[in-house]
Amino acid sequence: MAYNIALIIHVFCAIFFVGFIFADVFVLNILDKKYNTQKAEEIKQTIYTKGVKIYPVCVLLLVLSGGYMFSKYVNSTLGYFQTNMQILLWIKLFLVLGIAIGVLYSLSCKFRQKKPMAFMKHFHLIALILAIIIVILAKVMFWV
């Protein structure tokens, strides 16, 4: 029962997480073409202000529920690299860590009011690509 609850939480958080990134990469960038730079940034900041309140909780729940589910398939009893599924879980974990580090860095820059490194302006595109790979691996790992 606890696993099923974790799975439901995980799926909903993943939908919100990937949806927010998808919206930023493909929808909000259209604002730059439709409005002048100042107006586009004003609209984006309005949306981001709401997202910053939801996003950290969503990421935290996503990581916690994912960690719980990970521990059900990778542990001292079942092994760590014994099956193809476990190997794919480890790959997913490293991809997730890449996204998590980027999210933490981005949030720390925002709270410290520091300008992030230049490549971070492409982070949502990178995170979206990694998230798509993670979703594909989540389905493939039950087939192998």
Backbone as JSON, one array per atom type, in Angstrom:
{
  "sequence": "MAYNIALIIHVFCAIFFVGFIFADVFVLNILDKKYNTQKAEEIKQTIYTKGVKIYPVCVLLLVLSGGYMFSKYVNSTLGYFQTNMQILLWIKLFLVLGIAIGVLYSLSCKFRQKKPMAFMKHFHLIALILAIIIVILAKVMFWV",
  "N": [[0.82, -1.2, 0.0], [1.91, 1.3, 0.82], [3.84, 1.61, -1.13], [2.26, 1.98, -3.42], [1.03, 4.43, -2.82], [3.29, 6.07, -2.75], [4.0, 5.82, -5.42], [1.83, 7.05, -6.75], [2.06, 9.69, -5.76], [4.58, 10.23, -6.79], [4.16, 10.07, -9.6], [2.3, 12.18, -10.03], [3.83, 14.4, -9.15], [5.92, 14.23, -10.97], [4.54, 14.81, -13.32], [3.79, 17.51, -12.85], [6.36, 18.63, -12.56], [7.7, 18.07, -15.05], [5.83, 19.22, -16.73], [5.95, 21.96, -16.01], [8.55, 22.58, -16.8], [8.37, 21.96, -19.54], [6.45, 23.88, -20.32], [7.94, 26.2, -19.86], [10.06, 25.91, -21.69], [8.8, 25.61, -24.23], [6.4, 27.12, -24.34], [6.42, 29.58, -22.83], [8.58, 30.88, -24.0], [7.59, 31.86, -26.34], [6.48, 34.23, -25.68], [8.53, 36.1, -25.86], [8.65, 36.65, -28.56], [6.19, 37.73, -29.11], [5.77, 39.9, -27.4], [7.4, 42.93, -26.2], [10.72, 42.84, -24.76], [10.75, 43.64, -22.02], [8.01, 43.48, -21.24], [7.51, 40.77, -21.75], [9.27, 39.55, -19.92], [8.12, 40.47, -17.57], [5.63, 39.13, -17.56], [6.56, 36.49, -17.51], [7.89, 36.48, -15.02], [5.74, 36.77, -13.29], [4.5, 34.3, -13.57], [6.64, 32.6, -12.84], [6.98, 33.35, -10.18], [4.85, 32.13, -8.88], [5.46, 29.5, -9.55], [7.9, 29.06, -8.2], [7.06, 28.73, -5.63], [5.69, 26.32, -5.67], [7.33, 24.51, -7.02], [9.79, 23.7, -5.5], [8.67, 22.07, -3.43], [7.42, 20.15, -4.94], [9.63, 19.01, -6.28], [11.03, 18.01, -4.04], [9.18, 16.1, -3.02], [9.11, 14.45, -5.24], [11.73, 13.46, -5.35], [11.89, 12.18, -2.81], [9.78, 10.25, -2.94], [10.63, 8.85, -5.17], [13.09, 7.89, -4.23], [12.21, 6.18, -2.21], [10.83, 4.26, -3.73], [12.94, 3.35, -5.31], [14.48, 2.07, -3.39], [13.05, -0.22, -3.0], [13.66, -1.88, -5.08], [16.39, -1.9, -5.36], [18.61, -2.98, -3.15], [20.24, -4.39, -0.22], [19.31, -6.98, 0.0], [18.14, -7.71, -2.5], [20.13, -7.0, -4.2], [22.43, -4.89, -6.09], [23.35, -4.39, -8.69], [22.37, -6.56, -10.1], [20.34, -7.1, -11.93], [18.97, -6.13, -15.16], [17.03, -4.22, -14.8], [17.78, -3.02, -12.36], [20.18, -1.83, -13.14], [19.23, 0.04, -15.01], [17.73, 1.58, -13.24], [19.8, 2.73, -11.72], [20.98, 4.31, -13.7], [18.87, 6.07, -14.2], [18.85, 7.29, -11.67], [21.31, 8.71, -11.67], [20.82, 10.52, -13.74], [18.68, 11.92, -12.63], [19.98, 13.02, -10.43], [21.6, 14.85, -11.76], [19.67, 16.69, -12.69], [18.59, 17.46, -10.21], [20.78, 18.69, -8.93], [21.11, 20.88, -10.63], [18.63, 22.19, -10.21], [18.8, 22.79, -7.44], [21.04, 24.47, -7.5], [20.08, 26.54, -9.12], [17.89, 27.48, -7.58], [19.3, 28.29, -5.3], [20.8, 30.41, -6.33], [18.74, 32.14, -6.95], [17.6, 32.69, -4.41], [19.82, 33.79, -3.14], [20.16, 35.92, -4.66], [21.99, 36.0, -6.76], [23.66, 35.98, -9.91], [23.25, 33.28, -12.07], [25.51, 30.84, -13.6], [26.38, 31.17, -17.08], [25.57, 29.01, -18.79], [23.32, 28.08, -17.55], [21.07, 29.3, -18.5], [20.08, 27.65, -20.37], [19.25, 25.52, -18.96], [16.64, 24.51, -18.43], [15.91, 23.37, -20.87], [17.84, 21.34, -21.05], [17.17, 19.91, -18.72], [14.58, 19.12, -19.45], [15.08, 17.39, -21.59], [16.59, 15.42, -20.22], [14.58, 14.61, -18.42], [12.71, 13.48, -20.15], [14.17, 11.3, -21.07], [14.41, 9.96, -18.64], [11.71, 9.31, -18.13], [11.22, 7.57, -20.27], [13.06, 5.54, -19.62], [11.85, 4.72, -17.25], [9.66, 3.33, -18.13], [10.8, 1.42, -19.86], [12.42, -0.09, -18.16], [10.81, -1.97, -16.94], [10.36, -3.77, -18.9], [12.66, -5.08, -19.54]],
  "CA": [[0.0, 0.0, 0.0], [2.79, 2.47, 0.88], [4.48, 1.74, -2.44], [1.27, 2.54, -4.34], [0.89, 5.85, -2.48], [4.51, 6.72, -3.23], [3.93, 5.83, -6.89], [0.87, 8.09, -7.14], [2.71, 10.98, -5.48], [5.69, 10.36, -7.73], [3.64, 10.34, -10.94], [1.75, 13.54, -10.06], [4.94, 15.36, -9.06], [6.64, 14.18, -12.25], [3.72, 15.54, -14.29], [3.96, 18.94, -12.57], [7.76, 18.99, -12.81], [7.97, 18.07, -16.49], [4.92, 20.2, -17.32], [6.47, 23.31, -15.8], [9.72, 22.73, -17.67], [7.86, 21.99, -20.91], [5.84, 25.19, -20.52], [9.0, 27.21, -19.94], [10.86, 25.74, -22.91], [8.05, 25.73, -25.48], [5.28, 28.05, -24.32], [6.78, 30.91, -22.35], [9.53, 31.52, -24.91], [6.81, 32.53, -27.39], [6.23, 35.59, -25.2], [9.6, 36.97, -26.34], [8.35, 37.02, -29.95], [4.9, 38.44, -29.16], [5.84, 41.14, -26.62], [8.76, 43.45, -26.04], [11.48, 42.11, -23.76], [10.33, 44.01, -20.67], [6.67, 42.93, -20.99], [7.65, 39.3, -21.72], [9.89, 39.2, -18.63], [7.13, 40.76, -16.52], [4.68, 38.02, -17.58], [7.27, 35.3, -17.04], [8.15, 36.6, -13.58], [4.47, 36.51, -12.61], [4.33, 32.84, -13.59], [7.74, 32.0, -12.07], [6.76, 33.61, -8.75], [3.96, 31.05, -8.42], [6.19, 28.24, -9.73], [8.94, 28.92, -7.18], [6.4, 28.28, -4.41], [5.25, 24.93, -5.86], [8.42, 23.72, -7.58], [10.65, 23.01, -4.52], [7.91, 21.02, -2.76], [7.23, 19.11, -5.95], [10.92, 18.33, -6.46], [11.3, 17.26, -2.82], [8.31, 14.91, -3.01], [9.54, 13.61, -6.36], [12.97, 12.78, -4.92], [11.59, 11.28, -1.69], [8.99, 9.1, -3.4], [11.51, 8.07, -6.06], [14.05, 7.19, -3.38], [11.5, 5.08, -1.56], [10.58, 3.2, -4.72], [14.26, 2.83, -5.67], [14.93, 1.16, -2.33], [12.29, -1.48, -3.1], [14.24, -2.69, -6.15], [17.84, -1.92, -5.2], [18.92, -3.04, -1.73], [21.19, -5.45, 0.12], [18.69, -8.3, -0.2], [17.94, -7.97, -3.93], [21.36, -6.68, -4.92], [22.57, -3.52, -6.57], [23.54, -4.4, -10.15], [22.12, -7.94, -10.5], [19.39, -7.2, -13.04], [18.93, -4.99, -16.08], [16.18, -3.2, -14.17], [18.59, -2.29, -11.38], [21.14, -1.0, -13.89], [18.48, 1.18, -15.53], [17.41, 2.43, -12.09], [21.0, 3.52, -11.41], [21.12, 5.33, -14.76], [17.85, 7.07, -13.87], [19.29, 8.02, -10.48], [22.34, 9.68, -12.03], [20.17, 11.59, -14.51], [17.91, 12.69, -11.65], [20.94, 13.82, -9.66], [21.98, 15.98, -12.61], [18.58, 17.67, -12.63], [18.47, 17.96, -8.83], [21.88, 19.62, -8.69], [20.76, 22.1, -11.36], [17.52, 22.85, -9.52], [19.33, 23.36, -6.2], [21.91, 25.59, -7.85], [19.22, 27.62, -9.61], [17.16, 28.05, -6.44], [20.25, 29.0, -4.42], [21.12, 31.69, -6.98], [17.56, 33.0, -6.83], [17.47, 33.14, -3.03], [20.99, 34.62, -2.8], [20.13, 37.02, -5.63], [23.22, 35.94, -7.55], [23.45, 35.61, -11.3], [23.77, 31.93, -12.32], [26.44, 30.69, -14.7], [25.75, 31.43, -18.38], [24.93, 27.83, -19.38], [22.07, 27.79, -16.85], [19.92, 29.81, -19.24], [19.61, 26.51, -21.16], [19.04, 24.4, -18.04], [15.32, 23.88, -18.58], [15.95, 22.5, -22.05], [18.63, 20.17, -20.65], [16.36, 19.16, -17.76], [13.48, 18.51, -20.18], [15.64, 16.23, -22.32], [16.89, 14.39, -19.22], [13.31, 14.11, -17.89], [12.13, 12.6, -21.18], [14.96, 10.06, -21.01], [14.03, 9.3, -17.38], [10.37, 8.73, -18.31], [11.38, 6.42, -21.16], [13.7, 4.49, -18.83], [10.88, 4.24, -16.26], [8.82, 2.34, -18.81], [11.64, 0.36, -20.42], [13.02, -0.93, -17.12], [9.9, -3.07, -16.61], [10.33, -4.67, -20.05], [13.93, -5.83, -19.68]],
  "C": [[0.87, 1.27, 0.0], [3.47, 2.7, -0.46], [3.51, 2.39, -3.44], [1.04, 4.03, -4.08], [2.1, 6.62, -2.97], [4.49, 6.84, -4.76], [2.99, 6.92, -7.38], [1.46, 9.48, -6.92], [3.8, 11.25, -6.5], [5.2, 10.74, -9.13], [3.08, 11.77, -11.03], [2.85, 14.59, -10.0], [5.74, 15.39, -10.35], [5.86, 14.95, -13.33], [3.89, 17.05, -14.09], [5.36, 19.42, -12.94], [8.03, 19.11, -14.31], [7.06, 19.09, -17.19], [5.41, 21.62, -17.19], [7.68, 23.56, -16.71], [9.3, 22.82, -19.13], [7.27, 23.36, -21.24], [6.9, 26.28, -20.66], [9.75, 27.12, -21.26], [10.05, 26.07, -24.17], [6.96, 26.79, -25.49], [5.73, 29.46, -23.94], [7.78, 31.62, -23.25], [8.83, 32.23, -26.06], [6.53, 33.99, -26.99], [7.28, 36.57, -25.72], [9.34, 37.45, -27.77], [7.1, 37.9, -30.04], [5.0, 39.82, -28.49], [7.27, 41.66, -26.6], [9.42, 42.75, -24.85], [11.0, 42.39, -22.34], [8.97, 43.4, -20.33], [6.72, 41.41, -20.89], [8.25, 38.86, -20.38], [8.93, 39.43, -17.47], [6.11, 39.61, -16.43], [5.34, 36.75, -17.05], [7.5, 35.34, -15.53], [6.89, 36.35, -12.76], [4.24, 35.01, -12.5], [5.39, 32.17, -12.72], [7.55, 32.2, -10.57], [5.86, 32.53, -8.16], [4.69, 29.72, -8.49], [7.22, 28.0, -8.64], [8.33, 28.45, -5.85], [6.04, 26.79, -4.49], [6.42, 24.01, -6.2], [9.29, 23.01, -6.53], [9.93, 21.87, -3.79], [7.73, 19.83, -3.71], [8.52, 18.31, -6.16], [11.26, 17.49, -5.24], [10.47, 15.98, -2.77], [8.7, 13.93, -4.12], [10.78, 12.8, -5.97], [12.69, 11.79, -3.79], [10.81, 10.05, -2.13], [9.81, 8.22, -4.33], [12.54, 7.29, -5.27], [13.44, 6.0, -2.68], [11.3, 3.92, -2.54], [11.89, 2.55, -5.17], [14.71, 1.78, -4.66], [14.18, -0.17, -2.34], [12.9, -2.42, -4.14], [15.75, -2.83, -6.06], [18.13, -1.86, -3.71], [19.84, -4.23, -1.46], [20.61, -6.84, -0.09], [18.6, -8.65, -1.68], [19.21, -7.74, -4.75], [21.32, -5.27, -5.46], [22.69, -3.44, -8.09], [23.27, -5.79, -10.72], [21.24, -8.05, -11.73], [19.5, -5.98, -13.95], [18.1, -3.85, -15.5], [16.98, -2.36, -13.17], [19.6, -1.37, -12.07], [20.43, 0.24, -14.44], [18.05, 2.13, -14.41], [18.61, 3.3, -11.69], [21.21, 4.62, -12.44], [20.12, 6.45, -14.51], [18.3, 7.93, -12.69], [20.34, 9.07, -10.84], [21.78, 10.83, -12.88], [19.37, 12.51, -13.59], [18.85, 13.57, -10.82], [21.42, 15.03, -10.46], [20.93, 17.08, -12.58], [18.5, 18.29, -11.24], [19.57, 18.97, -8.51], [21.61, 20.95, -9.4], [19.65, 22.88, -10.7], [18.01, 23.52, -8.24], [20.21, 24.57, -6.47], [21.07, 26.8, -8.28], [18.46, 28.29, -8.48], [18.09, 28.81, -5.5], [20.64, 30.35, -5.02], [19.95, 32.66, -6.81], [17.44, 33.56, -5.4], [18.63, 34.04, -2.6], [21.07, 35.84, -3.69], [21.46, 37.14, -6.36], [22.87, 35.54, -8.97], [24.05, 34.22, -11.53], [24.75, 31.93, -13.49], [25.69, 30.75, -16.03], [25.01, 30.2, -18.94], [23.59, 27.5, -18.73], [20.85, 28.38, -17.57], [19.34, 28.73, -20.15], [19.24, 25.32, -20.27], [17.69, 23.73, -18.22], [15.25, 22.99, -19.81], [16.71, 21.21, -21.73], [17.82, 19.3, -19.7], [15.18, 18.47, -18.45], [13.95, 17.28, -20.95], [15.95, 15.1, -21.35], [15.6, 13.77, -18.66], [12.63, 13.17, -18.88], [12.85, 11.26, -21.18], [14.57, 9.27, -19.76], [12.67, 8.62, -17.51], [10.44, 7.49, -19.21], [12.02, 5.26, -20.4], [12.74, 3.89, -17.81], [9.96, 3.18, -16.87], [9.64, 1.16, -19.3], [12.14, -0.59, -19.35], [12.11, -2.08, -16.7], [9.77, -4.08, -17.75], [11.55, -5.56, -20.12], [14.13, -6.82, -18.55]]
}
